[in-house]
Amino acid sequence: FHDIEAEIDWGKSSLELLRKYYNELEDPKNVDSPNPLMREMWVQAQFPLDNYNDTNEYVVRGKIDRIDVLQGHSGKLLLNIIDYKTGKKPHFKYSESANERIAQEQVWKMKVYALILWKMILHTDKTSEQSTGFGHEGQSYQKGHFKYSMPWVLQQKLMQVMAGAKQNQRWSDILELKLLRLMYLTSHLDDPSSKGKAAYLDSSLGCSSSEFHSIIDRTELEVQTIAKDIKILVDKQSPHAFQHCNWKYCSCHGIRRKFRPGSVFQSPDSDL
């Protein structure tokens, strides 16, 4: 902070966001146990650069703010992925197509979380089968790959929810990723749907297994495309190869000012 007044203003704005959370979103005392099931849970998964070559893999990591669990009508456990946002909920005041694009941009990171978590669920099943089938060798396999499985704490909490009834069932047959929820602690004053209050933005992961897998597969393809583009840039070994974005609030603009002029890419019309 530049001075004590700036620090005081920051503290007041933070307390105001907390007030909005408690008064306008939810009172944590009223959240039904065992939720929140997990808080700030690290997730990570391995991805191939393409679907035909698993020798050149990369890892995608992230931290999920919160996971809630609900009992589904089909007997499955439904997992909801929740992310807290200190910024304003988008104001959907544009055309239907523009509003849909804005909404999808907001939840895209959440879809990546769902993709990684689902991969961890599948990996847990695979590791369990490997360790059961190969004995000592399976234990080695499990040791080297446990970090890509569901956290032990998550598995234990889910077992408690199920009252220990998992037996020999696979996690992928028990769990269903159902909902992505963004919890915005404020919104635009001129938004008639929220009027400056804290608000939710929910996105379904599909009403059927086929819809869910379609969303997951499409998200994985998008992640692979980004990874390939990054690799192409890195392979060029040129500081001029990465062209900065046009979003004025992006940190890349401030970072570029610290480089010697001409040493990194600059668009001809840039004032940086």
Short mmCIF file of C-alpha atoms in Angstrom, two decimals:
data_model
loop_
_atom_site.label_atom_id
_atom_site.label_comp_id
_atom_site.label_asym_id
_atom_site.label_seq_id
_atom_site.Cartn_x
_atom_site.Cartn_y
_atom_site.Cartn_z
CA PHE A 1 0.00 0.00 0.00
CA HIS A 2 1.16 3.55 -0.76
CA ASP A 3 -0.13 4.93 2.56
CA ILE A 4 -2.24 4.06 5.59
CA GLU A 5 -5.40 5.49 4.01
CA ALA A 6 -5.10 3.09 1.06
CA GLU A 7 -4.73 0.18 3.48
CA ILE A 8 -7.78 1.33 5.46
CA ASP A 9 -9.86 1.62 2.26
CA TRP A 10 -8.79 -1.89 1.24
CA GLY A 11 -9.77 -3.24 4.66
CA LYS A 12 -13.19 -1.57 4.52
CA SER A 13 -13.89 -2.89 1.02
CA SER A 14 -12.88 -6.39 2.13
CA LEU A 15 -15.25 -6.25 5.11
CA GLU A 16 -18.02 -5.07 2.79
CA LEU A 17 -17.49 -8.12 0.55
CA LEU A 18 -17.69 -10.37 3.62
CA ARG A 19 -20.92 -8.66 4.66
CA LYS A 20 -22.38 -9.28 1.21
CA TYR A 21 -21.35 -12.93 1.35
CA TYR A 22 -23.01 -13.51 4.73
CA ASN A 23 -26.14 -11.44 4.09
CA GLU A 24 -26.76 -11.97 0.38
CA LEU A 25 -25.30 -15.37 -0.57
CA GLU A 26 -25.25 -17.75 2.39
CA ASP A 27 -24.65 -17.94 6.10
CA PRO A 28 -21.99 -20.65 6.62
CA LYS A 29 -23.79 -21.74 9.81
CA ASN A 30 -26.77 -22.78 7.69
CA VAL A 31 -24.83 -24.86 5.14
CA ASP A 32 -25.84 -28.49 5.61
CA SER A 33 -23.13 -30.89 6.78
CA PRO A 34 -20.87 -32.34 5.39
CA ASN A 35 -20.59 -29.28 3.14
CA PRO A 36 -18.35 -27.66 2.26
CA LEU A 37 -16.91 -31.13 1.62
CA MET A 38 -13.51 -29.77 0.51
CA ARG A 39 -11.93 -26.30 0.60
CA GLU A 40 -9.00 -25.03 -1.50
CA MET A 41 -8.27 -28.47 -2.90
CA TRP A 42 -5.34 -28.80 -5.31
CA VAL A 43 -6.11 -30.81 -8.43
CA GLN A 44 -3.74 -31.96 -11.17
CA ALA A 45 -3.80 -34.29 -14.14
CA GLN A 46 -1.56 -35.40 -16.99
CA PHE A 47 -2.53 -34.66 -20.58
CA PRO A 48 -1.00 -35.85 -23.87
CA LEU A 49 -0.24 -33.18 -26.45
CA ASP A 50 -2.40 -35.21 -28.82
CA ASN A 51 -4.66 -38.23 -28.54
CA TYR A 52 -2.23 -40.54 -30.31
CA ASN A 53 0.97 -39.96 -28.35
CA ASP A 54 1.25 -40.33 -24.56
CA THR A 55 5.05 -40.01 -24.46
CA ASN A 56 4.97 -36.20 -24.52
CA GLU A 57 2.69 -35.34 -21.62
CA TYR A 58 2.19 -32.17 -19.63
CA VAL A 59 0.52 -31.48 -16.29
CA VAL A 60 -2.33 -29.04 -15.62
CA ARG A 61 -2.80 -27.95 -12.00
CA GLY A 62 -5.30 -25.78 -10.20
CA LYS A 63 -6.94 -25.12 -6.84
CA ILE A 64 -10.69 -25.57 -6.42
CA ASP A 65 -12.11 -23.15 -3.85
CA ARG A 66 -14.84 -25.50 -2.68
CA ILE A 67 -16.56 -28.80 -3.42
CA ASP A 68 -20.05 -29.65 -2.15
CA VAL A 69 -21.69 -33.08 -2.23
CA LEU A 70 -25.38 -33.92 -2.61
CA GLN A 71 -27.24 -37.22 -2.71
CA GLY A 72 -28.62 -37.87 -6.19
CA HIS A 73 -31.97 -39.55 -6.95
CA SER A 74 -30.15 -42.33 -8.81
CA GLY A 75 -28.10 -43.21 -5.73
CA LYS A 76 -25.00 -41.43 -7.02
CA LEU A 77 -23.18 -38.70 -5.13
CA LEU A 78 -23.36 -35.37 -6.96
CA LEU A 79 -20.32 -33.09 -6.71
CA ASN A 80 -20.68 -29.34 -7.22
CA ILE A 81 -17.58 -27.25 -7.93
CA ILE A 82 -17.73 -23.74 -6.46
CA ASP A 83 -15.49 -20.72 -7.03
CA TYR A 84 -15.60 -17.44 -5.09
CA LYS A 85 -15.24 -14.24 -7.13
CA THR A 86 -14.46 -10.86 -5.58
CA GLY A 87 -15.28 -9.12 -8.87
CA LYS A 88 -18.71 -8.20 -10.20
CA LYS A 89 -21.08 -10.69 -11.76
CA PRO A 90 -21.27 -10.05 -15.53
CA HIS A 91 -24.11 -7.82 -16.63
CA PHE A 92 -25.92 -9.79 -19.35
CA LYS A 93 -27.30 -6.75 -21.17
CA TYR A 94 -26.19 -7.61 -24.70
CA SER A 95 -27.52 -9.83 -27.46
CA GLU A 96 -28.30 -13.46 -26.68
CA SER A 97 -25.18 -14.69 -28.49
CA ALA A 98 -22.94 -12.11 -26.77
CA ASN A 99 -24.38 -12.97 -23.35
CA GLU A 100 -23.80 -16.67 -23.98
CA ARG A 101 -20.19 -16.00 -24.99
CA ILE A 102 -19.60 -13.93 -21.83
CA ALA A 103 -21.13 -16.68 -19.65
CA GLN A 104 -19.01 -19.39 -21.26
CA GLU A 105 -15.85 -17.31 -20.80
CA GLN A 106 -16.69 -16.94 -17.11
CA VAL A 107 -17.18 -20.68 -16.50
CA TRP A 108 -14.42 -22.01 -18.77
CA LYS A 109 -11.87 -22.29 -15.94
CA MET A 110 -14.49 -24.19 -13.96
CA LYS A 111 -14.86 -26.66 -16.81
CA VAL A 112 -11.11 -27.23 -16.69
CA TYR A 113 -11.44 -27.93 -12.95
CA ALA A 114 -14.19 -30.45 -13.71
CA LEU A 115 -12.04 -32.07 -16.41
CA ILE A 116 -9.05 -32.42 -14.07
CA LEU A 117 -11.18 -33.74 -11.21
CA TRP A 118 -12.82 -36.30 -13.49
CA LYS A 119 -9.41 -37.43 -14.70
CA MET A 120 -8.33 -37.83 -11.07
CA ILE A 121 -11.42 -39.94 -10.37
CA LEU A 122 -10.64 -42.20 -13.35
CA HIS A 123 -6.98 -42.38 -12.36
CA THR A 124 -7.93 -43.42 -8.82
CA ASP A 125 -9.98 -46.30 -10.24
CA LYS A 126 -7.16 -47.32 -12.57
CA THR A 127 -4.51 -47.17 -9.84
CA SER A 128 -6.70 -49.20 -7.50
CA GLU A 129 -7.19 -51.90 -10.14
CA GLN A 130 -3.47 -51.93 -10.96
CA SER A 131 -2.40 -52.26 -7.33
CA THR A 132 -4.93 -55.06 -6.75
CA GLY A 133 -3.92 -56.95 -9.85
CA PHE A 134 -0.13 -56.70 -9.73
CA GLY A 135 0.74 -56.93 -6.04
CA HIS A 136 4.26 -55.59 -5.37
CA GLU A 137 4.62 -54.11 -8.84
CA GLY A 138 1.22 -52.50 -8.45
CA GLN A 139 2.35 -50.84 -5.23
CA SER A 140 5.25 -49.24 -7.11
CA TYR A 141 2.88 -48.05 -9.78
CA GLN A 142 0.60 -46.56 -7.16
CA LYS A 143 3.48 -44.84 -5.36
CA GLY A 144 4.61 -43.10 -8.52
CA HIS A 145 1.15 -42.00 -9.57
CA PHE A 146 -0.76 -41.26 -6.36
CA LYS A 147 -0.45 -37.51 -6.91
CA TYR A 148 -2.75 -37.79 -9.93
CA SER A 149 -5.42 -39.60 -7.93
CA MET A 150 -8.17 -38.20 -5.73
CA PRO A 151 -6.78 -36.88 -2.42
CA TRP A 152 -7.00 -39.41 0.38
CA VAL A 153 -8.93 -36.91 2.54
CA LEU A 154 -11.57 -36.52 -0.19
CA GLN A 155 -11.95 -40.29 -0.49
CA GLN A 156 -12.35 -40.66 3.28
CA LYS A 157 -14.96 -37.90 3.48
CA LEU A 158 -16.93 -39.47 0.63
CA MET A 159 -16.77 -42.83 2.39
CA GLN A 160 -18.26 -41.19 5.48
CA VAL A 161 -21.09 -39.72 3.40
CA MET A 162 -21.75 -43.21 2.02
CA ALA A 163 -21.46 -44.74 5.52
CA GLY A 164 -18.65 -46.98 4.21
CA ALA A 165 -20.86 -48.62 1.57
CA LYS A 166 -18.42 -48.30 -1.37
CA GLN A 167 -17.11 -51.90 -1.23
CA ASN A 168 -15.70 -52.82 -4.65
CA GLN A 169 -17.46 -50.12 -6.63
CA ARG A 170 -15.43 -47.76 -8.77
CA TRP A 171 -15.50 -44.08 -7.89
CA SER A 172 -16.48 -43.24 -11.48
CA ASP A 173 -19.66 -45.33 -10.99
CA ILE A 174 -20.49 -43.60 -7.71
CA LEU A 175 -19.66 -39.95 -8.38
CA GLU A 176 -21.23 -37.52 -10.82
CA LEU A 177 -19.95 -34.00 -11.48
CA LYS A 178 -23.13 -31.99 -11.71
CA LEU A 179 -22.82 -28.23 -11.31
CA LEU A 180 -20.36 -25.38 -11.67
CA ARG A 181 -21.14 -22.38 -9.47
CA LEU A 182 -19.48 -18.96 -9.47
CA MET A 183 -20.26 -16.98 -6.31
CA TYR A 184 -19.79 -13.28 -7.07
CA LEU A 185 -19.53 -11.08 -3.99
CA THR A 186 -20.90 -8.06 -5.85
CA SER A 187 -22.59 -7.05 -9.11
CA HIS A 188 -23.39 -4.03 -11.28
CA LEU A 189 -25.78 -1.51 -9.73
CA ASP A 190 -27.67 -1.14 -13.03
CA ASP A 191 -28.18 -4.92 -13.38
CA PRO A 192 -31.92 -5.42 -12.67
CA SER A 193 -31.38 -9.09 -11.79
CA SER A 194 -29.00 -8.35 -8.89
CA LYS A 195 -28.85 -4.54 -8.34
CA GLY A 196 -25.35 -4.51 -6.89
CA LYS A 197 -25.92 -7.49 -4.60
CA ALA A 198 -23.85 -10.67 -4.38
CA ALA A 199 -25.11 -13.26 -6.86
CA TYR A 200 -24.63 -16.75 -8.25
CA LEU A 201 -23.81 -17.81 -11.79
CA ASP A 202 -24.53 -21.51 -12.29
CA SER A 203 -23.60 -23.74 -15.22
CA SER A 204 -24.78 -27.33 -15.60
CA LEU A 205 -22.42 -30.11 -16.64
CA GLY A 206 -25.22 -31.76 -18.59
CA CYS A 207 -28.43 -33.62 -17.86
CA SER A 208 -27.11 -36.97 -19.09
CA SER A 209 -23.88 -38.95 -19.20
CA SER A 210 -23.49 -38.25 -22.92
CA GLU A 211 -23.88 -34.48 -22.39
CA PHE A 212 -21.36 -34.54 -19.54
CA HIS A 213 -18.76 -36.43 -21.58
CA SER A 214 -19.35 -34.13 -24.55
CA ILE A 215 -18.55 -31.09 -22.35
CA ILE A 216 -15.51 -32.81 -20.82
CA ASP A 217 -14.15 -33.98 -24.19
CA ARG A 218 -14.59 -30.53 -25.75
CA THR A 219 -12.83 -28.88 -22.81
CA GLU A 220 -9.93 -31.33 -23.05
CA LEU A 221 -9.57 -30.55 -26.76
CA GLU A 222 -9.45 -26.83 -25.93
CA VAL A 223 -6.79 -27.43 -23.25
CA GLN A 224 -4.75 -29.47 -25.73
CA THR A 225 -5.00 -26.68 -28.32
CA ILE A 226 -3.68 -24.14 -25.80
CA ALA A 227 -0.83 -26.48 -24.82
CA LYS A 228 0.14 -27.02 -28.46
CA ASP A 229 0.14 -23.26 -29.10
CA ILE A 230 2.37 -22.72 -26.05
CA LYS A 231 4.78 -25.41 -27.24
CA ILE A 232 4.98 -23.83 -30.69
CA LEU A 233 5.85 -20.47 -29.09
CA VAL A 234 8.45 -22.03 -26.78
CA ASP A 235 10.05 -23.98 -29.63
CA LYS A 236 10.57 -20.72 -31.54
CA GLN A 237 12.87 -19.54 -28.71
CA SER A 238 12.11 -15.93 -29.56
CA PRO A 239 10.98 -13.19 -27.13
CA HIS A 240 9.19 -11.58 -30.08
CA ALA A 241 7.03 -14.62 -30.81
CA PHE A 242 4.43 -13.97 -28.08
CA GLN A 243 2.17 -11.10 -29.12
CA HIS A 244 0.50 -9.45 -26.14
CA CYS A 245 -3.25 -9.21 -25.80
CA ASN A 246 -5.43 -6.17 -26.38
CA TRP A 247 -7.04 -6.24 -22.93
CA LYS A 248 -5.81 -3.10 -21.18
CA TYR A 249 -6.13 -4.59 -17.68
CA CYS A 250 -3.92 -7.61 -18.41
CA SER A 251 -0.70 -7.76 -16.37
CA CYS A 252 1.36 -8.46 -19.49
CA HIS A 253 1.26 -4.76 -20.38
CA GLY A 254 2.80 -3.69 -17.10
CA ILE A 255 5.41 -6.43 -17.27
CA ARG A 256 6.47 -5.42 -20.79
CA ARG A 257 7.38 -1.94 -19.57
CA LYS A 258 10.18 -3.52 -17.55
CA PHE A 259 11.91 -4.90 -20.66
CA ARG A 260 14.33 -2.95 -22.82
CA PRO A 261 12.40 -1.46 -25.81
CA GLY A 262 12.63 -3.80 -28.78
CA SER A 263 13.61 -6.84 -26.73
CA VAL A 264 10.02 -8.21 -26.66
CA PHE A 265 7.11 -7.96 -29.07
CA GLN A 266 5.29 -4.64 -29.26
CA SER A 267 2.46 -3.86 -31.63
CA PRO A 268 3.10 -0.80 -33.85
CA ASP A 269 0.13 1.08 -32.35
CA SER A 270 1.05 0.29 -28.72
CA ASP A 271 1.79 3.19 -26.38
CA LEU A 272 3.80 0.97 -24.01
#
